[in-house]
PDB file of C-alpha atoms in Angstrom:
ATOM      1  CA  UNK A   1      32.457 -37.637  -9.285  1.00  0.00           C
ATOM      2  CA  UNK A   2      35.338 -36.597 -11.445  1.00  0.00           C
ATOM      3  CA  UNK A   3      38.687 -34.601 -10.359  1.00  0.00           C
ATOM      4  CA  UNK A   4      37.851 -30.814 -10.701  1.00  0.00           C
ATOM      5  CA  UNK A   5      40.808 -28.692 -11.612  1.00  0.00           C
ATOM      6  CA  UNK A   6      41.605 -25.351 -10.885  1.00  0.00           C
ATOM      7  CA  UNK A   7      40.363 -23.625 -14.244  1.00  0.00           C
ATOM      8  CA  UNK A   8      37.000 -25.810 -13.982  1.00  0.00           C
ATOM      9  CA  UNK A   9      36.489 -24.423 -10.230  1.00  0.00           C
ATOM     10  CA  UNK A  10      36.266 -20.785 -11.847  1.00  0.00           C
ATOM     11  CA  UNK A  11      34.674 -22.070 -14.450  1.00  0.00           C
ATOM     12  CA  UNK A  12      31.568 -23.256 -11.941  1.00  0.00           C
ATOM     13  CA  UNK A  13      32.226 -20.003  -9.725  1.00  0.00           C
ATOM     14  CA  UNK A  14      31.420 -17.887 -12.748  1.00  0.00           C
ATOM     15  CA  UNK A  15      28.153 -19.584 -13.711  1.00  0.00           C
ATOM     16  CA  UNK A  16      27.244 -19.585 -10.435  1.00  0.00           C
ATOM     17  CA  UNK A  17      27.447 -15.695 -10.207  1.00  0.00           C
ATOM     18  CA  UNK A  18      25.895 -15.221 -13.380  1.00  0.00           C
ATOM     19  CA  UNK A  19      22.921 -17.901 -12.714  1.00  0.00           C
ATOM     20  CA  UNK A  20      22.162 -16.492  -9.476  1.00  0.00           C
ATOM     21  CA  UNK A  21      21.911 -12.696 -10.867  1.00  0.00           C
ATOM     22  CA  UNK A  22      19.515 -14.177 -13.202  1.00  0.00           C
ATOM     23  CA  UNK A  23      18.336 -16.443 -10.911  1.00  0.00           C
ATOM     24  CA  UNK A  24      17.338 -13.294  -8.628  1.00  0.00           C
ATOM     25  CA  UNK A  25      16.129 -11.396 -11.269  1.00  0.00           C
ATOM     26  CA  UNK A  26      13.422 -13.649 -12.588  1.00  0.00           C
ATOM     27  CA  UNK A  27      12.769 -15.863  -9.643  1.00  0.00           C
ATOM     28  CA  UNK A  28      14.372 -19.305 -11.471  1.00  0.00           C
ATOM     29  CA  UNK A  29      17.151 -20.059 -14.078  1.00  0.00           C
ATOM     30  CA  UNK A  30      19.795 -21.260 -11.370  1.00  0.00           C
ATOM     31  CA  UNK A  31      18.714 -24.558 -10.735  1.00  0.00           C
ATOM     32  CA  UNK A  32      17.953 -24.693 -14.666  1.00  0.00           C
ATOM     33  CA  UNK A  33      21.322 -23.545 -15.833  1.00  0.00           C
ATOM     34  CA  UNK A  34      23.949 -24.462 -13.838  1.00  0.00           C
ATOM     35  CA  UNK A  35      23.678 -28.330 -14.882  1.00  0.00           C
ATOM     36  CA  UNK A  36      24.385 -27.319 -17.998  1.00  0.00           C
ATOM     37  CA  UNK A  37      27.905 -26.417 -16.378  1.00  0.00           C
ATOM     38  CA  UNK A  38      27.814 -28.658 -13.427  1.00  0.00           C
ATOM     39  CA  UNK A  39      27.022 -31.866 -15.441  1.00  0.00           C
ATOM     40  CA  UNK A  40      30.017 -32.003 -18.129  1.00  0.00           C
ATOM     41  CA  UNK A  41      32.550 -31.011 -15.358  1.00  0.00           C
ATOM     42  CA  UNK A  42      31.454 -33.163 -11.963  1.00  0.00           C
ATOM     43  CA  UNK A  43      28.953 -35.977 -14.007  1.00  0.00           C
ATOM     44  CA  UNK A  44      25.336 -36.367 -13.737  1.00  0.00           C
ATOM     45  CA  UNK A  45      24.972 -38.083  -9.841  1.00  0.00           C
ATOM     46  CA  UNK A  46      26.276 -35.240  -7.434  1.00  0.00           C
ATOM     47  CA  UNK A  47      24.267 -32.250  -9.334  1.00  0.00           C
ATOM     48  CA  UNK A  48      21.188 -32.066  -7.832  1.00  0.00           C
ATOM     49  CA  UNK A  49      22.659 -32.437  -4.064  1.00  0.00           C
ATOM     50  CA  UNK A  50      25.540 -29.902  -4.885  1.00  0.00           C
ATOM     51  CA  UNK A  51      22.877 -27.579  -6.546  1.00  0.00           C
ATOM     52  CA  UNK A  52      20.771 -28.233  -3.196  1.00  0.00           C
ATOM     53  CA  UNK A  53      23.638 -27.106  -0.771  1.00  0.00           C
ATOM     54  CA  UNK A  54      24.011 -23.661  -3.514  1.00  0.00           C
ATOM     55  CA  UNK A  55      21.227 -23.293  -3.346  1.00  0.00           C
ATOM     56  CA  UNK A  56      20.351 -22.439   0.617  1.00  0.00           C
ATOM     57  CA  UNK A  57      22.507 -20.160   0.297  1.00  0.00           C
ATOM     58  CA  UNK A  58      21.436 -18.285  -2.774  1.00  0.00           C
ATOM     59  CA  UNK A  59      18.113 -18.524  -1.283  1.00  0.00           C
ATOM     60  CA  UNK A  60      18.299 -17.204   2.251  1.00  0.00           C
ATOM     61  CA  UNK A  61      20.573 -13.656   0.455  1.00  0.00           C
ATOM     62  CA  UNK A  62      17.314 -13.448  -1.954  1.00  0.00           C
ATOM     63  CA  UNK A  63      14.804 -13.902   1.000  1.00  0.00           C
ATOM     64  CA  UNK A  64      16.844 -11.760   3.349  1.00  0.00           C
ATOM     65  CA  UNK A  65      16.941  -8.881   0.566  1.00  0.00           C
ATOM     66  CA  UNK A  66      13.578  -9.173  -0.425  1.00  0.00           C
ATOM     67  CA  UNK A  67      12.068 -10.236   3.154  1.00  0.00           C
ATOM     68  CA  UNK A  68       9.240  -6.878   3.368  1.00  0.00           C
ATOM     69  CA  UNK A  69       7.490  -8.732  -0.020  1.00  0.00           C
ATOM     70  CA  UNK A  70       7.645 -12.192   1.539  1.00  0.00           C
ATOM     71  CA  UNK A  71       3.698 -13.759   1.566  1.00  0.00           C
ATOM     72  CA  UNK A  72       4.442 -15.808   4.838  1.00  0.00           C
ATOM     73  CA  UNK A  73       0.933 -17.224   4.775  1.00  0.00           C
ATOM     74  CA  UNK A  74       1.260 -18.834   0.858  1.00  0.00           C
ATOM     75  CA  UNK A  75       5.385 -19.756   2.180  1.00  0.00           C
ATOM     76  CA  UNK A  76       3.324 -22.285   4.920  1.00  0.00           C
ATOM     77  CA  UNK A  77       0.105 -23.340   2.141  1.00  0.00           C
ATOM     78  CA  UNK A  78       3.228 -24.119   0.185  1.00  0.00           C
ATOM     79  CA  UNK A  79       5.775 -25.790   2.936  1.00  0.00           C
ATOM     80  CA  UNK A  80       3.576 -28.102   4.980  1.00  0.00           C
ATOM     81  CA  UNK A  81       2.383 -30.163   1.836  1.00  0.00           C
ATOM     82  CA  UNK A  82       5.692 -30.198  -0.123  1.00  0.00           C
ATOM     83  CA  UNK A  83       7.357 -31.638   2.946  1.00  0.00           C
ATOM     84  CA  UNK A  84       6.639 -35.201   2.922  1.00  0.00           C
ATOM     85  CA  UNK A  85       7.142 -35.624  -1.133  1.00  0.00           C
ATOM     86  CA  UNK A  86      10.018 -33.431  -1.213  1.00  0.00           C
ATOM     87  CA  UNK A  87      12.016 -35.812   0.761  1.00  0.00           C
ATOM     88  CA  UNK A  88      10.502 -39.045  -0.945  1.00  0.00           C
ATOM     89  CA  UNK A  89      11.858 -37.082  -4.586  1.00  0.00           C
ATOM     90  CA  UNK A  90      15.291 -36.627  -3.078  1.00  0.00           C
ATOM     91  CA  UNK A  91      15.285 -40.040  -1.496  1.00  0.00           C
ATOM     92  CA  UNK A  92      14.334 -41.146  -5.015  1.00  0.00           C
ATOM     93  CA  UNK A  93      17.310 -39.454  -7.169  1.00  0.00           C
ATOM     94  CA  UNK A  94      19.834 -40.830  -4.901  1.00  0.00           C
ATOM     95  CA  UNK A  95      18.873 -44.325  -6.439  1.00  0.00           C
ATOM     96  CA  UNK A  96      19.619 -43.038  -9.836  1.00  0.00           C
ATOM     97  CA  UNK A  97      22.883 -44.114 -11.900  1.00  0.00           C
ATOM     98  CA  UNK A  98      24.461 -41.665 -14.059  1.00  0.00           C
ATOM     99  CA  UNK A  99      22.217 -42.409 -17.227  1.00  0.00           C
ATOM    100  CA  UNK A 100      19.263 -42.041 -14.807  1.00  0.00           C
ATOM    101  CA  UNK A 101      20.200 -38.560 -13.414  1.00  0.00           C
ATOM    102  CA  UNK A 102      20.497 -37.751 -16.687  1.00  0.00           C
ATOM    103  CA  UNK A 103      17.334 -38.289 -18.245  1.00  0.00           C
ATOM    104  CA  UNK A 104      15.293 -37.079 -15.040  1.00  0.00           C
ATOM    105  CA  UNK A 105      17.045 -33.974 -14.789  1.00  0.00           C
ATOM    106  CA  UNK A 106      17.064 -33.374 -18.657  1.00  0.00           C
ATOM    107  CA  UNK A 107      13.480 -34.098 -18.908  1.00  0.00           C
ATOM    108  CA  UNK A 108      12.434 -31.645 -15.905  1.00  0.00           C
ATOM    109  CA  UNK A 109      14.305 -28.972 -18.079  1.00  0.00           C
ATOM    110  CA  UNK A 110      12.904 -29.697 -21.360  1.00  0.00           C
ATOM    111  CA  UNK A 111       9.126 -30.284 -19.756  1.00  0.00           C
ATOM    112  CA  UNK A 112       9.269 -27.544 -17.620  1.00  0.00           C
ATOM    113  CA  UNK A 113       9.522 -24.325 -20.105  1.00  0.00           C
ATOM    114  CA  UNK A 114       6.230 -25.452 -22.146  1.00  0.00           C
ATOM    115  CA  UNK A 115       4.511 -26.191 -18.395  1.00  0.00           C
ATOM    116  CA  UNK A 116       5.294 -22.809 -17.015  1.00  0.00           C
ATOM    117  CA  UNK A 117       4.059 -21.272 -20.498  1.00  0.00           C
ATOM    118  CA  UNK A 118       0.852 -23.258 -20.912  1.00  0.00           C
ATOM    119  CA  UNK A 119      -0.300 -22.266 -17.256  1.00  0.00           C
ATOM    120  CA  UNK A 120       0.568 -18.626 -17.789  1.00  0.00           C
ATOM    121  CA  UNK A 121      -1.016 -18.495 -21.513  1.00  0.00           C
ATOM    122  CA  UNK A 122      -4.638 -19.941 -19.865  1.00  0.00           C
ATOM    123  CA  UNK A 123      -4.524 -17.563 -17.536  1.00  0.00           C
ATOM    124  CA  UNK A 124      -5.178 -20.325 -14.670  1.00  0.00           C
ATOM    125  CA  UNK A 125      -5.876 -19.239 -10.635  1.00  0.00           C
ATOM    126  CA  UNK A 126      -5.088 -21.327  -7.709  1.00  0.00           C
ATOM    127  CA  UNK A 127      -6.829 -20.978  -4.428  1.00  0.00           C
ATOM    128  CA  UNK A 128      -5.109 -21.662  -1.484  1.00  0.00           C
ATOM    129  CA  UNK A 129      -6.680 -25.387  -1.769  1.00  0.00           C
ATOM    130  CA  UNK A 130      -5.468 -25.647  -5.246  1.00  0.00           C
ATOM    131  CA  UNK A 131      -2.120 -24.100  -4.274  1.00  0.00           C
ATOM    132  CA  UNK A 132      -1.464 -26.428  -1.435  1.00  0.00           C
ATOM    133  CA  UNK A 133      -2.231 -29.789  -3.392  1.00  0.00           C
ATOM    134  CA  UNK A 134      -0.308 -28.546  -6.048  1.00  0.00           C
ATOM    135  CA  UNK A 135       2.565 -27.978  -3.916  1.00  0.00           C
ATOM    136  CA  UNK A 136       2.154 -31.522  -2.565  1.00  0.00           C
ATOM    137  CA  UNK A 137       3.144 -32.640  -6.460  1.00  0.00           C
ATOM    138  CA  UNK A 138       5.592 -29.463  -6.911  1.00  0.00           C
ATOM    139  CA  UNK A 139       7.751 -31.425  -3.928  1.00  0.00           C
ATOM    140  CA  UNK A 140       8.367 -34.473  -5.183  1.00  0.00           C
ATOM    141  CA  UNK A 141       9.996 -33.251  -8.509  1.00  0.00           C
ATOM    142  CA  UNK A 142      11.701 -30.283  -6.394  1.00  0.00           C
ATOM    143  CA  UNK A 143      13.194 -33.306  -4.448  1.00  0.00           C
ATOM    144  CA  UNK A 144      14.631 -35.130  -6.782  1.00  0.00           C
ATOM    145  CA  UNK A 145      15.297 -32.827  -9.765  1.00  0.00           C
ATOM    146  CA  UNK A 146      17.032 -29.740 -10.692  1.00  0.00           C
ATOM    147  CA  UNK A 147      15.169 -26.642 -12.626  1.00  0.00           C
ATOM    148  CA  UNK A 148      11.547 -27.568 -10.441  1.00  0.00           C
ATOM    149  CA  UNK A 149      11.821 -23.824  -9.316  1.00  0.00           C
ATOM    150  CA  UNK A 150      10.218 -22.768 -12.343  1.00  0.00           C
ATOM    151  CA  UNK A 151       7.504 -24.971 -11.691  1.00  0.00           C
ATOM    152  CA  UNK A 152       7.063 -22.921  -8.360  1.00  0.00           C
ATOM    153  CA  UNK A 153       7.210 -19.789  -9.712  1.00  0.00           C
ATOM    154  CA  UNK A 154       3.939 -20.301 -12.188  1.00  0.00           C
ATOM    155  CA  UNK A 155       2.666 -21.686  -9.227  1.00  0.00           C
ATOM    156  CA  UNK A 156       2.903 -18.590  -6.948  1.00  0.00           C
ATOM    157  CA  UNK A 157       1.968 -16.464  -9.878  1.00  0.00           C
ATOM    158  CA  UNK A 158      -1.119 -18.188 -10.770  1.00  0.00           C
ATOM    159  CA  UNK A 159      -2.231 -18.159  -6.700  1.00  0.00           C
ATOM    160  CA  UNK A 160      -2.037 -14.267  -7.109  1.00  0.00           C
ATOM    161  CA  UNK A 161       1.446 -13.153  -6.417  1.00  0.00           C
ATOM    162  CA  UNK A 162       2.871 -10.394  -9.038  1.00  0.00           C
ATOM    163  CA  UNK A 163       6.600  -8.776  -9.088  1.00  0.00           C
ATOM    164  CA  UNK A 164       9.339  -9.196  -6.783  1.00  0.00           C
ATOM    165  CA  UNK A 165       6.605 -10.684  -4.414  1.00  0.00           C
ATOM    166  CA  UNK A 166       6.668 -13.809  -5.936  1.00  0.00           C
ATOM    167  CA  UNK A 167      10.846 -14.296  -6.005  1.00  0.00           C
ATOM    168  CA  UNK A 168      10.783 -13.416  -2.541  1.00  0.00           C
ATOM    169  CA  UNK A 169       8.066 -15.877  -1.669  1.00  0.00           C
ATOM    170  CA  UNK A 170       9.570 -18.102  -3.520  1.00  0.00           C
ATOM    171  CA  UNK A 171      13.327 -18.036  -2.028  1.00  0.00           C
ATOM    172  CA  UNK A 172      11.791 -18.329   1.233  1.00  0.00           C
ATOM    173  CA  UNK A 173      10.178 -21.829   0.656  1.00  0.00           C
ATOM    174  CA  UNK A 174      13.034 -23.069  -1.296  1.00  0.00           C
ATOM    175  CA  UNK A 175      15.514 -22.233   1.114  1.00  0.00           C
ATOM    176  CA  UNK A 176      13.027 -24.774   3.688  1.00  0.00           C
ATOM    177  CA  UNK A 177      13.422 -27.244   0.543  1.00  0.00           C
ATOM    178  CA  UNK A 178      16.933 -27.116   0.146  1.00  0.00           C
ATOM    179  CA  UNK A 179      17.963 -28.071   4.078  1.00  0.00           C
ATOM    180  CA  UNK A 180      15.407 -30.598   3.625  1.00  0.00           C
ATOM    181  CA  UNK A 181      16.660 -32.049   0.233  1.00  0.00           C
ATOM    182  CA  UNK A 182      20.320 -31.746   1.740  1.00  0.00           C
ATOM    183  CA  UNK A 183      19.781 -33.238   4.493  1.00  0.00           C
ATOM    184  CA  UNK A 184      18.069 -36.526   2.754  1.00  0.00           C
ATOM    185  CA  UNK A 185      20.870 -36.607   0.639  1.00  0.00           C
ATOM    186  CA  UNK A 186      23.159 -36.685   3.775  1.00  0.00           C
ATOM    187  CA  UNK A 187      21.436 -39.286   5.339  1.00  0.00           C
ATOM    188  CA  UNK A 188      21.519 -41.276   2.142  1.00  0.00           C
ATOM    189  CA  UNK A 189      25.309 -40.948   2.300  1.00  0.00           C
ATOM    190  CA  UNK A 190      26.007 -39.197  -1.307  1.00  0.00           C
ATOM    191  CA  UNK A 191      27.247 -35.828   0.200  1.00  0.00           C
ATOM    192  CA  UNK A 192      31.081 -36.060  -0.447  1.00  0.00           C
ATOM    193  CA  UNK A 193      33.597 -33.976   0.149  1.00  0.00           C
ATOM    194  CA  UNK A 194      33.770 -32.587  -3.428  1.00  0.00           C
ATOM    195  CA  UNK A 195      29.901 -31.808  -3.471  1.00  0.00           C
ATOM    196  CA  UNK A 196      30.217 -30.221  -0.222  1.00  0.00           C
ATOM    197  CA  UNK A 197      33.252 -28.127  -1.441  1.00  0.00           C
ATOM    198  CA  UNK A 198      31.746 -27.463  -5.110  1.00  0.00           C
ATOM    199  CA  UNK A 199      28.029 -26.442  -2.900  1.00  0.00           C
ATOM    200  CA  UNK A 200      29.969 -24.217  -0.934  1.00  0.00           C
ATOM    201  CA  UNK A 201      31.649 -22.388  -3.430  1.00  0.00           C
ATOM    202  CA  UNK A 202      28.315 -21.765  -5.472  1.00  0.00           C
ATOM    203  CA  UNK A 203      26.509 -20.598  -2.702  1.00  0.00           C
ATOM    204  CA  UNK A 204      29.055 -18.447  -1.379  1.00  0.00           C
ATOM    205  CA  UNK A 205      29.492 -16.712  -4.903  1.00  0.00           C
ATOM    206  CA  UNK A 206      25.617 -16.504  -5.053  1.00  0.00           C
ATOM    207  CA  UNK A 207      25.597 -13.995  -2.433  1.00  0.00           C
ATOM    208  CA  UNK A 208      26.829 -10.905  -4.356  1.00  0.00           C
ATOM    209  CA  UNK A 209      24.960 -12.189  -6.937  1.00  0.00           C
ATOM    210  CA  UNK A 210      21.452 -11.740  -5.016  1.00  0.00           C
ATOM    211  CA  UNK A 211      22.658  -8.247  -4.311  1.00  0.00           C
ATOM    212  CA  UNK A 212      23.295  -7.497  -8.257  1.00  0.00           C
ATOM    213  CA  UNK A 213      19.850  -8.903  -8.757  1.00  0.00           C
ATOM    214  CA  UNK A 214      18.244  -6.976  -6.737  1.00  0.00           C
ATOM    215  CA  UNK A 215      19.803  -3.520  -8.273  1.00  0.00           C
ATOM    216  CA  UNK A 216      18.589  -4.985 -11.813  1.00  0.00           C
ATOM    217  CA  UNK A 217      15.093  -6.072 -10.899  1.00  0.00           C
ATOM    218  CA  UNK A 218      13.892  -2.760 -12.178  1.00  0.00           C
ATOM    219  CA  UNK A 219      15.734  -2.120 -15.371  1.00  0.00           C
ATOM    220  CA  UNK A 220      16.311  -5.755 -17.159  1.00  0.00           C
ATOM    221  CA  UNK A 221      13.574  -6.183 -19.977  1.00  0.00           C
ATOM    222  CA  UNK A 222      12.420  -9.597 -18.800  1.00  0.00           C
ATOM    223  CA  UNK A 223      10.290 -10.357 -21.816  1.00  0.00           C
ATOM    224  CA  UNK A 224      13.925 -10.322 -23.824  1.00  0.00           C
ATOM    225  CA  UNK A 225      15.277 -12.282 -20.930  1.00  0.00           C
ATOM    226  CA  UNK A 226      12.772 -15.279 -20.426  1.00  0.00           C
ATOM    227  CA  UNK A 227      13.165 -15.866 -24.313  1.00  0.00           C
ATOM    228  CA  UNK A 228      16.805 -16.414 -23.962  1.00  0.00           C
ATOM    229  CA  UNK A 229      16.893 -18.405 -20.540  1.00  0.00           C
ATOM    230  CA  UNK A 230      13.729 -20.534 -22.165  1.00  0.00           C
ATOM    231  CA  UNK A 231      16.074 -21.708 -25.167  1.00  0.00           C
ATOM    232  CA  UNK A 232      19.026 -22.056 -23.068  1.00  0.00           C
ATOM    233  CA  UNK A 233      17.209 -24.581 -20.986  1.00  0.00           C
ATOM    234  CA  UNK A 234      15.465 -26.393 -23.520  1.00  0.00           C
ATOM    235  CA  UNK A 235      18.528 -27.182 -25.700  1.00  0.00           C
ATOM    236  CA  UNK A 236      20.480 -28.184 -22.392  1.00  0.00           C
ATOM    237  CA  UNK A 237      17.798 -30.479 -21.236  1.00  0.00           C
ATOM    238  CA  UNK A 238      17.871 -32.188 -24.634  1.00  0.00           C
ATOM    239  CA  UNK A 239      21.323 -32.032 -25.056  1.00  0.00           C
ATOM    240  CA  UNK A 240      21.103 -33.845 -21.557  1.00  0.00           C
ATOM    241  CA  UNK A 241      18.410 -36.239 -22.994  1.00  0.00           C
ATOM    242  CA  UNK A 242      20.654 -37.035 -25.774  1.00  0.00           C
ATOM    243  CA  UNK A 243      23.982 -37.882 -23.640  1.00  0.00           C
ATOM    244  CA  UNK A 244      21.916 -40.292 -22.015  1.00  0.00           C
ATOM    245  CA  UNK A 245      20.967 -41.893 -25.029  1.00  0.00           C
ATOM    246  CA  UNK A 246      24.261 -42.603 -25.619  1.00  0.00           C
ATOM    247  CA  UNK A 247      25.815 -43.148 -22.490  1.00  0.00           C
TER     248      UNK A 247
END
């Protein structure tokens, strides 16, 4: 991990307030986002466990604010599947080098806008059968990539969820995700004290962020929104892709 200095630390602090108002807003863009900050600053290796420690954070303000529209029964179809994979992802992406962080979490980004478009433009449903077994594949690249939350979000949307239902639903099994992913990553002994501090500092700065988010929810023209975030994250992934190339 590189020497962070004083300008770069604001630098992350600001992205992480502005990912996590968007973040809160349309359910995912934090995770999807803030490597494209993260990455040139800290390198490719510590993202995905300092996004992870953010992240439980971000999650458990958006869960707390939002905790009346939480669908408890879909959090557990979701949780009890995603589990077991979740931690084999994360045990995964600690094996990585830098070039190989940097391909898998470029090519979740760039693969997951055209996913999360395809299953909303067919219109497809998800029983809770469906649901669970595709949570059971949702874990392993939430456990070992960065941006998966998008994944989840089609996911929860296509089982029947609508609104601020599904971002609260959502928070509340990725905050169960994150502790999980963290602690693998503990275990696995790549938790410094730089991704720890760096973690820290996002998810503490997320907090007023969920609260923006939730006074926005109402007025922000998503459609305008989604286009934006969409081309944000495909041209980082790539941009990602192509770093690796060359690395």
């Amino acid at each position: 991990m590189y020497d962070v200095s004083p300008v770069q630390l604001l630098i992350i602090a600001a992205a992480g307030l502005i990912t996590s108002v968007i973040g809160g807003v349309a359910g995912y863009g934090t995770g999807a986002l803030m490597p494209l900050v993260l990455v040139p600053i800290v390198g490719a290796e510590p993202v995905v466990p300092i996004i992870a420690l953010s992240a439980i954070f971000n999650n458990v303000s958006r869960a707390t604010l939002f905790r009346d529209l939480v669908d408890w029964r879909r959090v557990r179809l979701v949780i009890l599947p995603a589990l077991p994979t979740c931690a084999l992802g994360a045990w995964g992406y600690t094996l990585l080098d830098g070039r190989g962080a940097l391909v898998v979490i470029g090519s979740m980004l760039v693969l997951s806008v055209p996913l999360r478009r395809t299953l909303k433009g067919r219109g497809v449903t998800l029983g809770n059968g469906a649901l669970a077994t595709s949570a059971a594949g949702w874990g392993v690249l939430v456990g070992g990539t960065s941006g998966a939350g998008i994944i989840l979000i089609s996911l929860l949307m296509a089982a029947g969820l609508e609104g601020a239902a599904v971002i609260a639903t959502d928070a509340a099994v990725s905050t169960v995700m994150g502790v999980l992913k963290f602690g693998v990553f503990g275990v696995s002994g790549v938790i410094t004290a730089q991704v720890v501090a760096v973690g820290l500092l996002m998810g503490v700065i997320a907090v007023p962020g969920a609260w923006l988010a939730k006074r926005l929810t109402e007025r922000l023209p998503l459609r305008v929104h989604t286009a934006i975030l969409d081309a944000v994250v495909i041209t980082g992934g790539a941009a990602m892709l192509f770093r690796a190339a060359t690395f």
